[in-house]
PDB file of C-alpha atoms in Angstrom:
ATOM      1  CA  UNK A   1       4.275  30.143  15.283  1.00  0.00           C
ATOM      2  CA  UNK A   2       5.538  26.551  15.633  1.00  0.00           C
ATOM      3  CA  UNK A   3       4.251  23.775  17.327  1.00  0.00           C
ATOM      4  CA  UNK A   4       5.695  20.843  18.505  1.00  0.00           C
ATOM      5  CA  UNK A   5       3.917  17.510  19.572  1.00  0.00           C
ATOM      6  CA  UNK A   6       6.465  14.889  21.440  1.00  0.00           C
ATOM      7  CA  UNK A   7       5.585  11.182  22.244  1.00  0.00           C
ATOM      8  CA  UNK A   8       7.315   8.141  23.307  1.00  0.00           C
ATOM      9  CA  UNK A   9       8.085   9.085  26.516  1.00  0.00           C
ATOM     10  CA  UNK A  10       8.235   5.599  28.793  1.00  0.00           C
ATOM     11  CA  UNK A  11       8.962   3.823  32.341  1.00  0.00           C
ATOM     12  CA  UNK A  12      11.756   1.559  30.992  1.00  0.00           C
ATOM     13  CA  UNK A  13      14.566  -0.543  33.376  1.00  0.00           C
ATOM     14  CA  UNK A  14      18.072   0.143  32.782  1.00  0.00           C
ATOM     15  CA  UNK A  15      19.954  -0.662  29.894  1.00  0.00           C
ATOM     16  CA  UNK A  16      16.628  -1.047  27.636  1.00  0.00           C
ATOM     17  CA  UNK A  17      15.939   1.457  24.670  1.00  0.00           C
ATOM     18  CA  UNK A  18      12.906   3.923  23.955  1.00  0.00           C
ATOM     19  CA  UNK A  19      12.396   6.080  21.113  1.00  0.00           C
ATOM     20  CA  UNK A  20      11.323   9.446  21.211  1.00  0.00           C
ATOM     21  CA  UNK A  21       9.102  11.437  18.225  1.00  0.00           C
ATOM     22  CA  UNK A  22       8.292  15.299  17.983  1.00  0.00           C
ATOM     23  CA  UNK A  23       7.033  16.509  14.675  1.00  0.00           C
ATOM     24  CA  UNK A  24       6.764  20.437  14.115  1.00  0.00           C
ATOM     25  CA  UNK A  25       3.526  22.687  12.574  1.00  0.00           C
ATOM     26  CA  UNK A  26       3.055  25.811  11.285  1.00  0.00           C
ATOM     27  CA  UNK A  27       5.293  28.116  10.485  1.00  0.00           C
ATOM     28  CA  UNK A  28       8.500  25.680   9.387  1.00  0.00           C
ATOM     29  CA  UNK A  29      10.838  27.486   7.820  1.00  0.00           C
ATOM     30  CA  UNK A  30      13.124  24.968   5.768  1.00  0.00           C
ATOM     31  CA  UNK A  31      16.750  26.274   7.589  1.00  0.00           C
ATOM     32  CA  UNK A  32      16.080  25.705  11.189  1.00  0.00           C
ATOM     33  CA  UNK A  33      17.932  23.223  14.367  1.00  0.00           C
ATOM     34  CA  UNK A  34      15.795  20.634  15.843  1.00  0.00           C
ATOM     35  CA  UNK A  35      16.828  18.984  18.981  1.00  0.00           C
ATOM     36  CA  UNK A  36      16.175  17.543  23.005  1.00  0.00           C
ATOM     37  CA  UNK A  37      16.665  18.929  25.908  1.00  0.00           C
ATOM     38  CA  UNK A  38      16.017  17.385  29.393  1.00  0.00           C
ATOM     39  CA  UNK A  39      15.586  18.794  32.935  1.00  0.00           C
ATOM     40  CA  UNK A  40      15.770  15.933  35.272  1.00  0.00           C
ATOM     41  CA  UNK A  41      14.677  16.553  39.277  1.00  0.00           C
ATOM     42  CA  UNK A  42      15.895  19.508  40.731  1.00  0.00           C
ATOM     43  CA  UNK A  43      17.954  19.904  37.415  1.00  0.00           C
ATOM     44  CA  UNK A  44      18.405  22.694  35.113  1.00  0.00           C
ATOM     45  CA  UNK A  45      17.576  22.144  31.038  1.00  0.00           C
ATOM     46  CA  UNK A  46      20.544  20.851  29.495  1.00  0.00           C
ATOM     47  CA  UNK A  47      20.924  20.099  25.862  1.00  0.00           C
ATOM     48  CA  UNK A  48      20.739  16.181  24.875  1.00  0.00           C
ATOM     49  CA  UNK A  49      21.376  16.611  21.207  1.00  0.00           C
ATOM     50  CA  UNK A  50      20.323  18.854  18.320  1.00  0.00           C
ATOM     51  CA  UNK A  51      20.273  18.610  14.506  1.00  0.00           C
ATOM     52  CA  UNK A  52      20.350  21.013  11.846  1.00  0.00           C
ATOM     53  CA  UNK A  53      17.981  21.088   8.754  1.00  0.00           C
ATOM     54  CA  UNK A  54      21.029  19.588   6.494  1.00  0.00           C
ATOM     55  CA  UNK A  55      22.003  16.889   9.121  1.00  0.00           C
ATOM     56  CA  UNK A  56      24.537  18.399  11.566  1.00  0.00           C
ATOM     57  CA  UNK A  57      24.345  16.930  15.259  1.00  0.00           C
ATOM     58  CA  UNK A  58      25.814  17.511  18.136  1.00  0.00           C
ATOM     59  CA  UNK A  59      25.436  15.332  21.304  1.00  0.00           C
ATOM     60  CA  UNK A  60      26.045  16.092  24.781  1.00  0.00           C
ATOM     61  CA  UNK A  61      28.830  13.794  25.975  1.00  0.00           C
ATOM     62  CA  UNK A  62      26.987  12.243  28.236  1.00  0.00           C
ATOM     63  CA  UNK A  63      24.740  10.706  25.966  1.00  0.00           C
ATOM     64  CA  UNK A  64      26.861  10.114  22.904  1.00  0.00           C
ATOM     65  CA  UNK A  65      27.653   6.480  21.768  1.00  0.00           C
ATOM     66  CA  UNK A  66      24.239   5.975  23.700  1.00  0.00           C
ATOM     67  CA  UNK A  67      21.722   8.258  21.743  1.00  0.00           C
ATOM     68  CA  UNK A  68      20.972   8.733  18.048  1.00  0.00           C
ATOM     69  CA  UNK A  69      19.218  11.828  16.848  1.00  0.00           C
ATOM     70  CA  UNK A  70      17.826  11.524  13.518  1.00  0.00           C
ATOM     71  CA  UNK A  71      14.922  13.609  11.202  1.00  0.00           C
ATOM     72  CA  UNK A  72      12.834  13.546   8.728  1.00  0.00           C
ATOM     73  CA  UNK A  73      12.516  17.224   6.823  1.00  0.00           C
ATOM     74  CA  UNK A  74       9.565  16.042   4.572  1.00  0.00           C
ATOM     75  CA  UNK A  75       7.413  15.464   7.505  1.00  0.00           C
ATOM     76  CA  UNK A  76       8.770  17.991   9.772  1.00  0.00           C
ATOM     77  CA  UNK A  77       9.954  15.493  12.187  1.00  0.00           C
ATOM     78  CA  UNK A  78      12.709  14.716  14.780  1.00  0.00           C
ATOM     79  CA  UNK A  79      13.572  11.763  16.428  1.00  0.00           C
ATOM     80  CA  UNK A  80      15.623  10.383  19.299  1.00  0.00           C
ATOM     81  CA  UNK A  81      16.442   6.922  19.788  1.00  0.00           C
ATOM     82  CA  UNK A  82      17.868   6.223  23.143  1.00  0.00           C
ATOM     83  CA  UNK A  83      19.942   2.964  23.576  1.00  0.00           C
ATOM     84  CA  UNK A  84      21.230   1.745  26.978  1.00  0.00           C
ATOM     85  CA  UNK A  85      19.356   3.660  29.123  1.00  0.00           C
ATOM     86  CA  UNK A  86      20.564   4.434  32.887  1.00  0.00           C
ATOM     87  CA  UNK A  87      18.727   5.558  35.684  1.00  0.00           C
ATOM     88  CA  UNK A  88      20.252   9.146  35.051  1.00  0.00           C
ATOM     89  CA  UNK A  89      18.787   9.701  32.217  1.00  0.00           C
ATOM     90  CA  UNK A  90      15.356  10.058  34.112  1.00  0.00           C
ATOM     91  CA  UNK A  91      13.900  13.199  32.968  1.00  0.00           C
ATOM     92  CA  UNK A  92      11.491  15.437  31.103  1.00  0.00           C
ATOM     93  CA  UNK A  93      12.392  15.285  27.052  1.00  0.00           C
ATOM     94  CA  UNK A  94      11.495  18.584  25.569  1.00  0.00           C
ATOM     95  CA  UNK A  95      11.537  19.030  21.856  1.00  0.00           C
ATOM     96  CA  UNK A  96      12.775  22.112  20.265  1.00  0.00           C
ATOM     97  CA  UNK A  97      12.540  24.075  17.332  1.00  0.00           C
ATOM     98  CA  UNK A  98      14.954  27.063  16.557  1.00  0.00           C
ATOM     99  CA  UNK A  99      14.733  29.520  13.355  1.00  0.00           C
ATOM    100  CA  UNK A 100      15.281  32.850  12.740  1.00  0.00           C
ATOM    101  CA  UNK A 101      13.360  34.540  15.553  1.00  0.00           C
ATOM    102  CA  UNK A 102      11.758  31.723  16.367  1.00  0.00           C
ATOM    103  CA  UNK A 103      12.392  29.202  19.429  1.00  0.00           C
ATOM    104  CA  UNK A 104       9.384  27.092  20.440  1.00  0.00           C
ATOM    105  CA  UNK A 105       9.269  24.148  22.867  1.00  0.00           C
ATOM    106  CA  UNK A 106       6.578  21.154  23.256  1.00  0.00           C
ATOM    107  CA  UNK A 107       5.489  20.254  26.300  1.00  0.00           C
ATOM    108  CA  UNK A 108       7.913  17.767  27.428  1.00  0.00           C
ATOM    109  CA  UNK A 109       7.215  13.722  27.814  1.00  0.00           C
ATOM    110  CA  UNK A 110       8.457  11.803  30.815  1.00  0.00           C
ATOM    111  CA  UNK A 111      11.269   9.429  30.449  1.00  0.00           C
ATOM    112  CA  UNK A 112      11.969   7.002  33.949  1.00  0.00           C
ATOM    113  CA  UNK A 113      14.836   4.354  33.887  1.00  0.00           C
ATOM    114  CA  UNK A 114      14.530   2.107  37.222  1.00  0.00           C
ATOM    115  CA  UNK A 115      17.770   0.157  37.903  1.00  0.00           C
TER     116      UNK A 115
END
């Protein structure tokens, strides 16, 4: 099992920047995808961006030039700083971890952008 533990999660105004954190425990095996996914009101979970163990992202497009996802694979930690925030990108952040047969989720950390 895998366990993820997300912070940074924020009431910011438009156009300012928060950064979020989620580091993994347990079970890590060393070729596995991090990544963020947000479900915003009434929303499904969409993919924000996701990262491979070697570095490989991918960003949905409407977050790219905007967001930065980053990690570090000694400490088992993912990162996402978000830069010129808008009011749509109010949501709950969940982290995820994918390996093998593995596919665990934290518990999600609120992110608000007021205009």
């Amino acid at each position: 099992q895998v366990q993820l533990a997300e912070s940074g999660g924020d009431s910011v105004r438009s156009g300012e920047s928060l950064r979020l954190s989620c580091a993994a425990s347990g079970s890590i095996f060393s070729g596995n995808t991090m990544g963020w996914y947000r479900q915003g009101p009434g929303k499904q979970r969409d993919m924000v961006a996701i990262i491979t163990s070697s570095g490989s992202t991918n960003y949905a497009d409407s977050v790219q030039g905007r967001f930065t996802i980053s990690r570090d694979n000694a400490e088992n930690t993912v990162y996402l700083q978000m830069n010129s925030l808008k009011p749509e990108d109010t949501a709950v952040y969940y982290c995820n971890y994918r390996a093998r047969f593995v596919n665990s989720w934290g518990q999600g950390t609120q992110v608000t952008v007021s205009s």
